[in-house]
Amino acid sequence: MFMSSNETRPYQILAARGRQRKIGEGLRRLYVDIVEEPTPEDYLSLLAQADLRSPTSPSEHFSTRPSTMTNSGSS
Amino acid sequence: MIPLVPHVRAFAFSLMRRPWAEDLAQETLHKAWKARASYQPGTNLKSWLFTILRNQQMSDARRSWRIAPLDPMVAENTLVTNDDPLAAEELLDVRNAMLMLSFDQRQALALVGAAELSYKEAAEICGCPEGTVKSRVNRARTALLAILESKSRHKRGTSNIAASQAFGCIMEEAASMQAQPRSRA
């Protein structure tokens, strides 16, 4: 299936690198597409329920209340 | 935590097919919420969430068939986004190939190649040395290329047969044209 190294021509190495780069871009694109998708409602209700059930007030990092969406601008 | 939910989903989607990815991402957030007291403020929250997700996937793997390497016959055939049908098909091929990799390779490549974390961060999440992550990523990339190459060879195969048949027809044609003057003579 794989060619031995002395049969591999420079253009084949270049072509493989090019395909490798395209695959890498594809992986990243698939990831970013999901990041940019609106978060399904069930996630937000899951977190909202957790927040309501919580007896103590949640830490800043974990607050699921909408107000934290604006002041967590680190990312 | 809410701003990181899309990343938790995206990481889960890099590892699993859609319905299981949603389950995995939700389970991760649920676990994270329950374990929130163990998070140390100031450390990387994304890495912490990804570690929980990765551990969750491993424990699911131990007691379930559901993360077995994907059977190509039941591969996903749709992507939600993308307007360009050709690009969408290529992305889908990459996604399906990714889901055929071994667990370790898939995790390493998802963290480094898709989520663009450093080898160091990926190593902490996977609980293994950086060198191990590097070699897993390299092997994953080689395997992906091999899967996609064999797939495109398979696709080209049919047209190659057609082309060689066409070539054969042309040669026969040429031979008969050469033969004709002699047969007439």
PDB file of C-alpha atoms in Angstrom:
ATOM      1  CA  MET A   1       0.000   0.000   0.000  1.00  0.00           C
ATOM      2  CA  PHE A   2       2.773   2.462   0.856  1.00  0.00           C
ATOM      3  CA  MET A   3       5.625   3.163  -1.477  1.00  0.00           C
ATOM      4  CA  SER A   4       9.121   2.582  -0.193  1.00  0.00           C
ATOM      5  CA  SER A   5      11.058   5.794   0.327  1.00  0.00           C
ATOM      6  CA  ASN A   6      13.405   5.356  -2.639  1.00  0.00           C
ATOM      7  CA  GLU A   7      10.404   5.147  -4.948  1.00  0.00           C
ATOM      8  CA  THR A   8       8.861   8.341  -3.592  1.00  0.00           C
ATOM      9  CA  ARG A   9       9.464  11.253  -5.930  1.00  0.00           C
ATOM     10  CA  PRO A  10       9.751  14.831  -4.631  1.00  0.00           C
ATOM     11  CA  TYR A  11       6.503  15.818  -6.354  1.00  0.00           C
ATOM     12  CA  GLN A  12       4.734  12.978  -4.562  1.00  0.00           C
ATOM     13  CA  ILE A  13       6.004  14.275  -1.234  1.00  0.00           C
ATOM     14  CA  LEU A  14       4.777  17.752  -2.146  1.00  0.00           C
ATOM     15  CA  ALA A  15       1.414  16.398  -3.236  1.00  0.00           C
ATOM     16  CA  ALA A  16       1.055  14.433   0.004  1.00  0.00           C
ATOM     17  CA  ARG A  17       1.910  17.558   2.007  1.00  0.00           C
ATOM     18  CA  GLY A  18      -0.689  19.516   0.102  1.00  0.00           C
ATOM     19  CA  ARG A  19      -3.353  16.909   0.774  1.00  0.00           C
ATOM     20  CA  GLN A  20      -2.264  16.723   4.398  1.00  0.00           C
ATOM     21  CA  ARG A  21      -2.721  20.488   4.693  1.00  0.00           C
ATOM     22  CA  LYS A  22      -6.195  20.276   3.136  1.00  0.00           C
ATOM     23  CA  ILE A  23      -7.192  17.569   5.594  1.00  0.00           C
ATOM     24  CA  GLY A  24      -5.950  19.747   8.469  1.00  0.00           C
ATOM     25  CA  GLU A  25      -7.992  22.672   7.196  1.00  0.00           C
ATOM     26  CA  GLY A  26     -11.007  20.392   6.928  1.00  0.00           C
ATOM     27  CA  LEU A  27     -10.672  19.241  10.543  1.00  0.00           C
ATOM     28  CA  ARG A  28     -10.413  22.822  11.753  1.00  0.00           C
ATOM     29  CA  ARG A  29     -13.349  23.882   9.603  1.00  0.00           C
ATOM     30  CA  LEU A  30     -15.542  21.084  10.980  1.00  0.00           C
ATOM     31  CA  TYR A  31     -14.684  22.212  14.519  1.00  0.00           C
ATOM     32  CA  VAL A  32     -15.286  25.912  13.849  1.00  0.00           C
ATOM     33  CA  ASP A  33     -18.598  25.146  12.119  1.00  0.00           C
ATOM     34  CA  ILE A  34     -19.853  23.550  15.333  1.00  0.00           C
ATOM     35  CA  VAL A  35     -18.465  26.357  17.524  1.00  0.00           C
ATOM     36  CA  GLU A  36     -20.357  28.856  15.381  1.00  0.00           C
ATOM     37  CA  GLU A  37     -23.590  26.887  15.450  1.00  0.00           C
ATOM     38  CA  PRO A  38     -26.168  28.345  17.850  1.00  0.00           C
ATOM     39  CA  THR A  39     -26.123  26.356  21.097  1.00  0.00           C
ATOM     40  CA  PRO A  40     -29.188  24.100  21.202  1.00  0.00           C
ATOM     41  CA  GLU A  41     -31.829  25.121  23.705  1.00  0.00           C
ATOM     42  CA  ASP A  42     -31.465  21.904  25.768  1.00  0.00           C
ATOM     43  CA  TYR A  43     -27.950  22.910  26.805  1.00  0.00           C
ATOM     44  CA  LEU A  44     -29.063  26.262  28.114  1.00  0.00           C
ATOM     45  CA  SER A  45     -32.028  24.798  29.956  1.00  0.00           C
ATOM     46  CA  LEU A  46     -29.769  22.082  31.399  1.00  0.00           C
ATOM     47  CA  LEU A  47     -27.448  24.722  32.787  1.00  0.00           C
ATOM     48  CA  ALA A  48     -30.285  26.956  33.923  1.00  0.00           C
ATOM     49  CA  GLN A  49     -31.779  24.059  35.877  1.00  0.00           C
ATOM     50  CA  ALA A  50     -28.412  23.320  37.462  1.00  0.00           C
ATOM     51  CA  ASP A  51     -28.140  26.954  38.426  1.00  0.00           C
ATOM     52  CA  LEU A  52     -31.592  27.007  40.026  1.00  0.00           C
ATOM     53  CA  ARG A  53     -30.977  23.791  41.934  1.00  0.00           C
ATOM     54  CA  SER A  54     -27.691  25.061  43.277  1.00  0.00           C
ATOM     55  CA  PRO A  55     -28.102  25.944  46.975  1.00  0.00           C
ATOM     56  CA  THR A  56     -25.083  28.257  47.051  1.00  0.00           C
ATOM     57  CA  SER A  57     -24.429  31.062  44.673  1.00  0.00           C
ATOM     58  CA  PRO A  58     -22.205  29.865  41.844  1.00  0.00           C
ATOM     59  CA  SER A  59     -18.699  31.164  41.373  1.00  0.00           C
ATOM     60  CA  GLU A  60     -18.051  33.683  38.653  1.00  0.00           C
ATOM     61  CA  HIS A  61     -16.622  31.007  36.339  1.00  0.00           C
ATOM     62  CA  PHE A  62     -19.602  28.757  36.627  1.00  0.00           C
ATOM     63  CA  SER A  63     -22.494  31.102  36.733  1.00  0.00           C
ATOM     64  CA  THR A  64     -24.900  30.161  34.010  1.00  0.00           C
ATOM     65  CA  ARG A  65     -26.953  33.307  34.352  1.00  0.00           C
ATOM     66  CA  PRO A  66     -27.151  35.393  31.212  1.00  0.00           C
ATOM     67  CA  SER A  67     -25.337  38.336  32.820  1.00  0.00           C
ATOM     68  CA  THR A  68     -22.049  36.381  32.753  1.00  0.00           C
ATOM     69  CA  MET A  69     -22.183  36.118  29.000  1.00  0.00           C
ATOM     70  CA  THR A  70     -21.158  39.740  28.659  1.00  0.00           C
ATOM     71  CA  ASN A  71     -18.418  39.980  31.275  1.00  0.00           C
ATOM     72  CA  SER A  72     -16.489  36.876  30.300  1.00  0.00           C
ATOM     73  CA  GLY A  73     -14.827  38.438  27.313  1.00  0.00           C
ATOM     74  CA  SER A  74     -11.540  36.545  27.614  1.00  0.00           C
ATOM     75  CA  SER A  75     -12.113  34.258  24.664  1.00  0.00           C
TER      76      SER A  75
ATOM     77  CA  MET B   1     -19.110  28.271  31.520  1.00  0.00           C
ATOM     78  CA  ILE B   2     -21.708  29.243  28.900  1.00  0.00           C
ATOM     79  CA  PRO B   3     -19.193  30.888  26.530  1.00  0.00           C
ATOM     80  CA  LEU B   4     -17.325  27.568  26.388  1.00  0.00           C
ATOM     81  CA  VAL B   5     -20.370  25.408  25.628  1.00  0.00           C
ATOM     82  CA  PRO B   6     -19.807  25.723  21.844  1.00  0.00           C
ATOM     83  CA  HIS B   7     -16.236  24.455  22.291  1.00  0.00           C
ATOM     84  CA  VAL B   8     -17.372  21.533  24.420  1.00  0.00           C
ATOM     85  CA  ARG B   9     -19.847  20.625  21.688  1.00  0.00           C
ATOM     86  CA  ALA B  10     -17.263  21.043  18.945  1.00  0.00           C
ATOM     87  CA  PHE B  11     -14.758  18.834  20.761  1.00  0.00           C
ATOM     88  CA  ALA B  12     -17.423  16.178  21.289  1.00  0.00           C
ATOM     89  CA  PHE B  13     -18.336  16.397  17.602  1.00  0.00           C
ATOM     90  CA  SER B  14     -14.704  15.861  16.642  1.00  0.00           C
ATOM     91  CA  LEU B  15     -14.802  12.567  18.529  1.00  0.00           C
ATOM     92  CA  MET B  16     -18.261  11.133  17.993  1.00  0.00           C
ATOM     93  CA  ARG B  17     -21.141  10.955  15.589  1.00  0.00           C
ATOM     94  CA  ARG B  18     -23.834  13.547  16.085  1.00  0.00           C
ATOM     95  CA  PRO B  19     -26.388  12.044  18.481  1.00  0.00           C
ATOM     96  CA  TRP B  20     -23.663  10.624  20.728  1.00  0.00           C
ATOM     97  CA  ALA B  21     -21.693  13.824  20.553  1.00  0.00           C
ATOM     98  CA  GLU B  22     -24.669  15.753  21.930  1.00  0.00           C
ATOM     99  CA  ASP B  23     -25.038  13.212  24.741  1.00  0.00           C
ATOM    100  CA  LEU B  24     -21.343  13.380  25.519  1.00  0.00           C
ATOM    101  CA  ALA B  25     -21.277  17.187  25.553  1.00  0.00           C
ATOM    102  CA  GLN B  26     -24.329  17.420  27.808  1.00  0.00           C
ATOM    103  CA  GLU B  27     -22.995  14.767  30.157  1.00  0.00           C
ATOM    104  CA  THR B  28     -19.725  16.708  30.321  1.00  0.00           C
ATOM    105  CA  LEU B  29     -21.454  19.935  31.300  1.00  0.00           C
ATOM    106  CA  HIS B  30     -23.526  18.091  33.869  1.00  0.00           C
ATOM    107  CA  LYS B  31     -20.389  16.508  35.386  1.00  0.00           C
ATOM    108  CA  ALA B  32     -18.542  19.822  35.280  1.00  0.00           C
ATOM    109  CA  TRP B  33     -21.329  21.547  37.108  1.00  0.00           C
ATOM    110  CA  LYS B  34     -21.389  18.883  39.814  1.00  0.00           C
ATOM    111  CA  ALA B  35     -17.592  19.000  40.143  1.00  0.00           C
ATOM    112  CA  ARG B  36     -17.306  22.784  39.970  1.00  0.00           C
ATOM    113  CA  ALA B  37     -15.824  22.955  43.473  1.00  0.00           C
ATOM    114  CA  SER B  38     -12.744  21.068  42.200  1.00  0.00           C
ATOM    115  CA  TYR B  39     -11.998  23.641  39.513  1.00  0.00           C
ATOM    116  CA  GLN B  40      -9.107  25.893  40.499  1.00  0.00           C
ATOM    117  CA  PRO B  41      -9.799  29.499  39.488  1.00  0.00           C
ATOM    118  CA  GLY B  42      -7.101  30.913  37.285  1.00  0.00           C
ATOM    119  CA  THR B  43      -6.402  27.615  35.549  1.00  0.00           C
ATOM    120  CA  ASN B  44      -7.600  26.965  32.033  1.00  0.00           C
ATOM    121  CA  LEU B  45     -11.338  26.306  32.177  1.00  0.00           C
ATOM    122  CA  LYS B  46     -11.462  24.987  28.615  1.00  0.00           C
ATOM    123  CA  SER B  47      -8.763  22.404  29.373  1.00  0.00           C
ATOM    124  CA  TRP B  48     -10.603  21.433  32.533  1.00  0.00           C
ATOM    125  CA  LEU B  49     -13.852  20.889  30.592  1.00  0.00           C
ATOM    126  CA  PHE B  50     -12.068  18.999  27.812  1.00  0.00           C
ATOM    127  CA  THR B  51     -10.448  16.725  30.414  1.00  0.00           C
ATOM    128  CA  ILE B  52     -13.866  15.908  31.839  1.00  0.00           C
ATOM    129  CA  LEU B  53     -15.184  15.224  28.343  1.00  0.00           C
ATOM    130  CA  ARG B  54     -12.207  13.025  27.452  1.00  0.00           C
ATOM    131  CA  ASN B  55     -12.547  11.042  30.699  1.00  0.00           C
ATOM    132  CA  GLN B  56     -16.264  10.694  30.117  1.00  0.00           C
ATOM    133  CA  GLN B  57     -15.631   9.307  26.646  1.00  0.00           C
ATOM    134  CA  MET B  58     -13.105   6.823  28.032  1.00  0.00           C
ATOM    135  CA  SER B  59     -15.491   5.596  30.708  1.00  0.00           C
ATOM    136  CA  ASP B  60     -18.286   5.300  28.144  1.00  0.00           C
ATOM    137  CA  ALA B  61     -15.851   3.306  26.001  1.00  0.00           C
ATOM    138  CA  ARG B  62     -15.197   0.826  28.767  1.00  0.00           C
ATOM    139  CA  ARG B  63     -18.815  -0.105  29.119  1.00  0.00           C
ATOM    140  CA  SER B  64     -20.275   0.523  25.724  1.00  0.00           C
ATOM    141  CA  TRP B  65     -19.978  -0.403  22.090  1.00  0.00           C
ATOM    142  CA  ARG B  66     -21.024   2.993  20.979  1.00  0.00           C
ATOM    143  CA  ILE B  67     -17.604   4.500  20.402  1.00  0.00           C
ATOM    144  CA  ALA B  68     -16.324   1.587  18.369  1.00  0.00           C
ATOM    145  CA  PRO B  69     -14.585   2.777  15.216  1.00  0.00           C
ATOM    146  CA  LEU B  70     -17.203   3.868  12.760  1.00  0.00           C
ATOM    147  CA  ASP B  71     -18.521   1.403  10.270  1.00  0.00           C
ATOM    148  CA  PRO B  72     -18.052   3.189   6.938  1.00  0.00           C
ATOM    149  CA  MET B  73     -21.312   1.692   5.705  1.00  0.00           C
ATOM    150  CA  VAL B  74     -23.257   3.710   8.256  1.00  0.00           C
ATOM    151  CA  ALA B  75     -21.163   6.827   8.002  1.00  0.00           C
ATOM    152  CA  GLU B  76     -22.782  10.191   8.429  1.00  0.00           C
ATOM    153  CA  ASN B  77     -24.087  11.563   5.190  1.00  0.00           C
ATOM    154  CA  THR B  78     -25.028  15.072   6.088  1.00  0.00           C
ATOM    155  CA  LEU B  79     -23.365  18.134   7.496  1.00  0.00           C
ATOM    156  CA  VAL B  80     -25.410  20.924   8.920  1.00  0.00           C
ATOM    157  CA  THR B  81     -23.570  23.825   7.392  1.00  0.00           C
ATOM    158  CA  ASN B  82     -21.823  24.570   4.151  1.00  0.00           C
ATOM    159  CA  ASP B  83     -23.195  26.020   0.962  1.00  0.00           C
ATOM    160  CA  ASP B  84     -20.626  24.569  -1.415  1.00  0.00           C
ATOM    161  CA  PRO B  85     -21.653  20.962  -2.200  1.00  0.00           C
ATOM    162  CA  LEU B  86     -18.152  19.925  -3.303  1.00  0.00           C
ATOM    163  CA  ALA B  87     -16.491  21.334  -0.184  1.00  0.00           C
ATOM    164  CA  ALA B  88     -19.261  19.774   1.913  1.00  0.00           C
ATOM    165  CA  GLU B  89     -18.541  16.354   0.418  1.00  0.00           C
ATOM    166  CA  GLU B  90     -14.834  16.711   1.118  1.00  0.00           C
ATOM    167  CA  LEU B  91     -15.512  17.806   4.701  1.00  0.00           C
ATOM    168  CA  LEU B  92     -17.845  14.895   5.191  1.00  0.00           C
ATOM    169  CA  ASP B  93     -15.150  12.529   3.919  1.00  0.00           C
ATOM    170  CA  VAL B  94     -12.675  14.017   6.406  1.00  0.00           C
ATOM    171  CA  ARG B  95     -15.201  13.708   9.213  1.00  0.00           C
ATOM    172  CA  ASN B  96     -16.048  10.097   8.432  1.00  0.00           C
ATOM    173  CA  ALA B  97     -12.376   9.193   8.096  1.00  0.00           C
ATOM    174  CA  MET B  98     -11.665  10.862  11.434  1.00  0.00           C
ATOM    175  CA  LEU B  99     -14.353   8.738  13.094  1.00  0.00           C
ATOM    176  CA  MET B 100     -12.643   5.589  11.822  1.00  0.00           C
ATOM    177  CA  LEU B 101      -9.424   6.288  13.711  1.00  0.00           C
ATOM    178  CA  SER B 102      -8.545   4.677  17.014  1.00  0.00           C
ATOM    179  CA  PHE B 103      -9.653   6.493  20.115  1.00  0.00           C
ATOM    180  CA  ASP B 104      -6.257   7.744  21.180  1.00  0.00           C
ATOM    181  CA  GLN B 105      -5.463   9.066  17.729  1.00  0.00           C
ATOM    182  CA  ARG B 106      -8.854  10.712  17.376  1.00  0.00           C
ATOM    183  CA  GLN B 107      -8.548  12.495  20.720  1.00  0.00           C
ATOM    184  CA  ALA B 108      -5.027  13.704  20.015  1.00  0.00           C
ATOM    185  CA  LEU B 109      -5.894  14.992  16.562  1.00  0.00           C
ATOM    186  CA  ALA B 110      -9.151  16.582  17.760  1.00  0.00           C
ATOM    187  CA  LEU B 111      -7.298  18.516  20.458  1.00  0.00           C
ATOM    188  CA  VAL B 112      -4.293  19.584  18.392  1.00  0.00           C
ATOM    189  CA  GLY B 113      -5.650  19.672  14.841  1.00  0.00           C
ATOM    190  CA  ALA B 114      -9.271  20.719  15.354  1.00  0.00           C
ATOM    191  CA  ALA B 115      -9.356  22.634  18.652  1.00  0.00           C
ATOM    192  CA  GLU B 116      -5.831  23.974  18.030  1.00  0.00           C
ATOM    193  CA  LEU B 117      -4.563  23.396  21.554  1.00  0.00           C
ATOM    194  CA  SER B 118      -0.832  23.092  22.189  1.00  0.00           C
ATOM    195  CA  TYR B 119       0.793  19.659  22.523  1.00  0.00           C
ATOM    196  CA  LYS B 120       1.349  20.508  26.175  1.00  0.00           C
ATOM    197  CA  GLU B 121      -2.342  21.226  26.815  1.00  0.00           C
ATOM    198  CA  ALA B 122      -3.373  18.121  24.871  1.00  0.00           C
ATOM    199  CA  ALA B 123      -0.932  16.019  26.894  1.00  0.00           C
ATOM    200  CA  GLU B 124      -2.419  17.268  30.166  1.00  0.00           C
ATOM    201  CA  ILE B 125      -5.938  16.533  28.949  1.00  0.00           C
ATOM    202  CA  CYS B 126      -5.028  13.019  27.773  1.00  0.00           C
ATOM    203  CA  GLY B 127      -2.888  12.337  30.835  1.00  0.00           C
ATOM    204  CA  CYS B 128       0.159  11.276  28.838  1.00  0.00           C
ATOM    205  CA  PRO B 129       3.559  12.728  27.870  1.00  0.00           C
ATOM    206  CA  GLU B 130       3.788  15.376  25.168  1.00  0.00           C
ATOM    207  CA  GLY B 131       5.847  13.040  22.976  1.00  0.00           C
ATOM    208  CA  THR B 132       3.034  10.492  23.048  1.00  0.00           C
ATOM    209  CA  VAL B 133       0.548  13.129  21.874  1.00  0.00           C
ATOM    210  CA  LYS B 134       2.904  14.142  19.067  1.00  0.00           C
ATOM    211  CA  SER B 135       3.291  10.602  17.806  1.00  0.00           C
ATOM    212  CA  ARG B 136      -0.459   9.976  18.070  1.00  0.00           C
ATOM    213  CA  VAL B 137      -1.151  13.127  16.069  1.00  0.00           C
ATOM    214  CA  ASN B 138       1.384  12.098  13.434  1.00  0.00           C
ATOM    215  CA  ARG B 139      -0.008   8.604  13.166  1.00  0.00           C
ATOM    216  CA  ALA B 140      -3.548   9.993  13.038  1.00  0.00           C
ATOM    217  CA  ARG B 141      -2.604  12.342  10.167  1.00  0.00           C
ATOM    218  CA  THR B 142      -0.951   9.524   8.236  1.00  0.00           C
ATOM    219  CA  ALA B 143      -3.944   7.264   8.784  1.00  0.00           C
ATOM    220  CA  LEU B 144      -6.421   9.956   7.718  1.00  0.00           C
ATOM    221  CA  LEU B 145      -4.470  10.557   4.531  1.00  0.00           C
ATOM    222  CA  ALA B 146      -4.380   6.819   3.800  1.00  0.00           C
ATOM    223  CA  ILE B 147      -8.141   6.441   4.375  1.00  0.00           C
ATOM    224  CA  LEU B 148      -8.974   9.419   2.178  1.00  0.00           C
ATOM    225  CA  GLU B 149      -6.513   8.360  -0.542  1.00  0.00           C
ATOM    226  CA  SER B 150      -7.957   4.872  -0.722  1.00  0.00           C
ATOM    227  CA  LYS B 151     -11.427   6.365  -0.872  1.00  0.00           C
ATOM    228  CA  SER B 152     -10.518   8.676  -3.749  1.00  0.00           C
ATOM    229  CA  ARG B 153      -8.708   5.818  -5.532  1.00  0.00           C
ATOM    230  CA  HIS B 154     -11.882   3.823  -5.157  1.00  0.00           C
ATOM    231  CA  LYS B 155     -13.911   6.686  -6.641  1.00  0.00           C
ATOM    232  CA  ARG B 156     -11.433   7.183  -9.480  1.00  0.00           C
ATOM    233  CA  GLY B 157     -11.320   3.452 -10.071  1.00  0.00           C
ATOM    234  CA  THR B 158     -14.573   3.368 -11.988  1.00  0.00           C
ATOM    235  CA  SER B 159     -13.559   6.186 -14.311  1.00  0.00           C
ATOM    236  CA  ASN B 160     -10.128   4.597 -14.836  1.00  0.00           C
ATOM    237  CA  ILE B 161     -11.785   1.450 -16.066  1.00  0.00           C
ATOM    238  CA  ALA B 162     -13.925   3.531 -18.384  1.00  0.00           C
ATOM    239  CA  ALA B 163     -10.834   5.386 -19.590  1.00  0.00           C
ATOM    240  CA  SER B 164      -8.882   2.206 -20.277  1.00  0.00           C
ATOM    241  CA  GLN B 165     -11.854   0.760 -22.107  1.00  0.00           C
ATOM    242  CA  ALA B 166     -12.051   3.931 -24.163  1.00  0.00           C
ATOM    243  CA  PHE B 167      -8.307   3.687 -24.847  1.00  0.00           C
ATOM    244  CA  GLY B 168      -8.747   0.090 -25.931  1.00  0.00           C
ATOM    245  CA  CYS B 169     -11.509   1.163 -28.315  1.00  0.00           C
ATOM    246  CA  ILE B 170      -9.279   3.817 -29.830  1.00  0.00           C
ATOM    247  CA  MET B 171      -6.467   1.278 -30.391  1.00  0.00           C
ATOM    248  CA  GLU B 172      -8.874  -1.160 -32.015  1.00  0.00           C
ATOM    249  CA  GLU B 173     -10.185   1.639 -34.134  1.00  0.00           C
ATOM    250  CA  ALA B 174      -6.657   2.618 -35.193  1.00  0.00           C
ATOM    251  CA  ALA B 175      -5.772  -1.010 -35.947  1.00  0.00           C
ATOM    252  CA  SER B 176      -8.875  -1.476 -38.083  1.00  0.00           C
ATOM    253  CA  MET B 177      -8.141   1.773 -39.972  1.00  0.00           C
ATOM    254  CA  GLN B 178      -4.661   0.467 -40.747  1.00  0.00           C
ATOM    255  CA  ALA B 179      -6.057  -2.877 -41.732  1.00  0.00           C
ATOM    256  CA  GLN B 180      -8.726  -1.436 -44.032  1.00  0.00           C
ATOM    257  CA  PRO B 181      -6.497  -0.276 -46.913  1.00  0.00           C
ATOM    258  CA  ARG B 182      -4.848  -3.681 -46.989  1.00  0.00           C
ATOM    259  CA  SER B 183      -8.147  -5.532 -46.933  1.00  0.00           C
ATOM    260  CA  ARG B 184      -9.353  -3.318 -49.753  1.00  0.00           C
ATOM    261  CA  ALA B 185      -6.236  -3.863 -51.748  1.00  0.00           C
TER     262      ALA B 185
END
